[in-house]
Amino acid sequence: MKLFSDNIEDLRTLYIANLKKALDMEQNITKALPTMIEKSTDTQLATAFRDHLEQTRGHVTKVESLLRAATGEADTATCKVISALVTEAEDSIKDAGDASIRDITLIASAQQVEHHEMAVYGTLRSWAELLGEDQAADTLESILDEEKKADELLTSISDSVNTASVIPAGNTGVNANRVNTPRTQTDAYVNR
Ligand SMILES: [Fe+2]
């Protein structure tokens, strides 16, 4: 009786291929974040992006070491998704006239990236577990946790940035009450 199915080697190949894409993704994010920091007018948002740039550099290092341990090299493979998301972000920034609308756009774009990263690392972590790569699974879990926290921070920043951009200061009317009312998970439609 075979101890492992033949598919385990196919899964290992898939795992390595997707680690290479994750490295390309992280490298692209380190290139995109400086522009996002520069374009942010909200200081909390700029600080969040600055902190995440440091974390992202750490993700590059961690994924490189996982690849070196698995293959002896830290090669990349093109992540088409991140290129598309960065292009979308650049277009949205160009289209946003007002500074506060640009901040909203930056948060939306960053959260699209975070959600993609969460899907990537959640999958890689599960595959590492299936392959019996427990240390790699722990490393991938630690990256996933940082992506989740970055996403949650952006959601919390969006609560003030979104409100400030659409409700003039001092407005206590119907719209102000609606926007300022804490949302539940089920009725939220932005930044969740
Ligand atoms: Fe990351």
Short mmCIF file of N, CA, C and O and ligand atoms in Angstrom, two decimals, residues 22 25-26 29 52 55-60 63 113-114 117 121 143-144 146-147, ligand 1:
data_model
loop_
_atom_site.label_atom_id
_atom_site.label_comp_id
_atom_site.label_asym_id
_atom_site.label_seq_id
_atom_site.Cartn_x
_atom_site.Cartn_y
_atom_site.Cartn_z
N ALA A 22 3.69 34.21 -4.93
CA ALA A 22 3.55 35.03 -3.72
C ALA A 22 4.75 35.96 -3.57
O ALA A 22 4.61 37.12 -3.16
N MET A 25 4.31 38.76 -5.94
CA MET A 25 3.24 39.62 -5.40
C MET A 25 3.81 40.56 -4.33
O MET A 25 3.60 41.78 -4.39
N GLU A 26 4.56 40.01 -3.38
CA GLU A 26 5.09 40.83 -2.29
C GLU A 26 6.10 41.86 -2.81
O GLU A 26 6.12 43.01 -2.35
N ILE A 29 4.22 44.66 -4.24
CA ILE A 29 3.57 45.49 -3.21
C ILE A 29 4.61 46.44 -2.58
O ILE A 29 4.29 47.60 -2.30
N HIS A 52 2.91 48.91 7.04
CA HIS A 52 2.69 47.71 6.23
C HIS A 52 3.81 47.50 5.21
O HIS A 52 4.12 46.37 4.85
N GLN A 55 6.29 45.58 7.11
CA GLN A 55 5.82 44.19 7.23
C GLN A 55 5.99 43.46 5.90
O GLN A 55 6.39 42.29 5.87
N THR A 56 5.70 44.16 4.81
CA THR A 56 5.77 43.52 3.48
C THR A 56 7.21 43.13 3.14
O THR A 56 7.45 42.07 2.56
N ARG A 57 8.16 43.99 3.54
CA ARG A 57 9.58 43.63 3.33
C ARG A 57 9.90 42.35 4.10
O ARG A 57 10.65 41.49 3.63
N GLY A 58 9.30 42.24 5.29
CA GLY A 58 9.47 41.00 6.07
C GLY A 58 8.84 39.80 5.37
O GLY A 58 9.40 38.70 5.41
N HIS A 59 7.70 40.03 4.70
CA HIS A 59 7.04 38.92 3.98
C HIS A 59 7.92 38.46 2.82
O HIS A 59 8.02 37.25 2.56
N VAL A 60 8.56 39.42 2.15
CA VAL A 60 9.48 39.06 1.05
C VAL A 60 10.56 38.13 1.60
O VAL A 60 10.83 37.06 1.05
N VAL A 63 9.11 34.60 2.54
CA VAL A 63 8.77 33.75 1.39
C VAL A 63 10.05 33.32 0.66
O VAL A 63 10.16 32.16 0.23
N VAL A 113 -6.09 44.37 -2.33
CA VAL A 113 -4.80 43.67 -2.29
C VAL A 113 -4.73 42.77 -1.05
O VAL A 113 -4.34 41.60 -1.13
N GLU A 114 -5.15 43.31 0.10
CA GLU A 114 -5.09 42.52 1.34
C GLU A 114 -5.94 41.25 1.22
O GLU A 114 -5.52 40.17 1.66
N GLU A 117 -4.15 38.78 -0.81
CA GLU A 117 -3.05 38.19 -0.03
C GLU A 117 -3.58 37.17 0.98
O GLU A 117 -2.97 36.11 1.20
N TYR A 121 -2.29 33.35 1.14
CA TYR A 121 -1.59 32.74 2.29
C TYR A 121 -2.44 31.70 3.01
O TYR A 121 -1.91 30.74 3.57
N ILE A 143 2.33 35.21 8.42
CA ILE A 143 2.13 36.25 7.39
C ILE A 143 0.63 36.52 7.24
O ILE A 143 0.19 37.68 7.19
N LEU A 144 -0.16 35.43 7.19
CA LEU A 144 -1.62 35.57 7.05
C LEU A 144 -2.20 36.45 8.17
O LEU A 144 -3.03 37.33 7.93
N GLU A 146 -0.70 38.82 9.81
CA GLU A 146 -0.36 40.23 9.59
C GLU A 146 -1.22 40.85 8.49
O GLU A 146 -1.61 42.01 8.59
N GLU A 147 -1.53 40.06 7.47
CA GLU A 147 -2.40 40.58 6.39
C GLU A 147 -3.81 40.85 6.95
O GLU A 147 -4.42 41.87 6.63
FE FE B 1 2.12 40.79 2.45
#
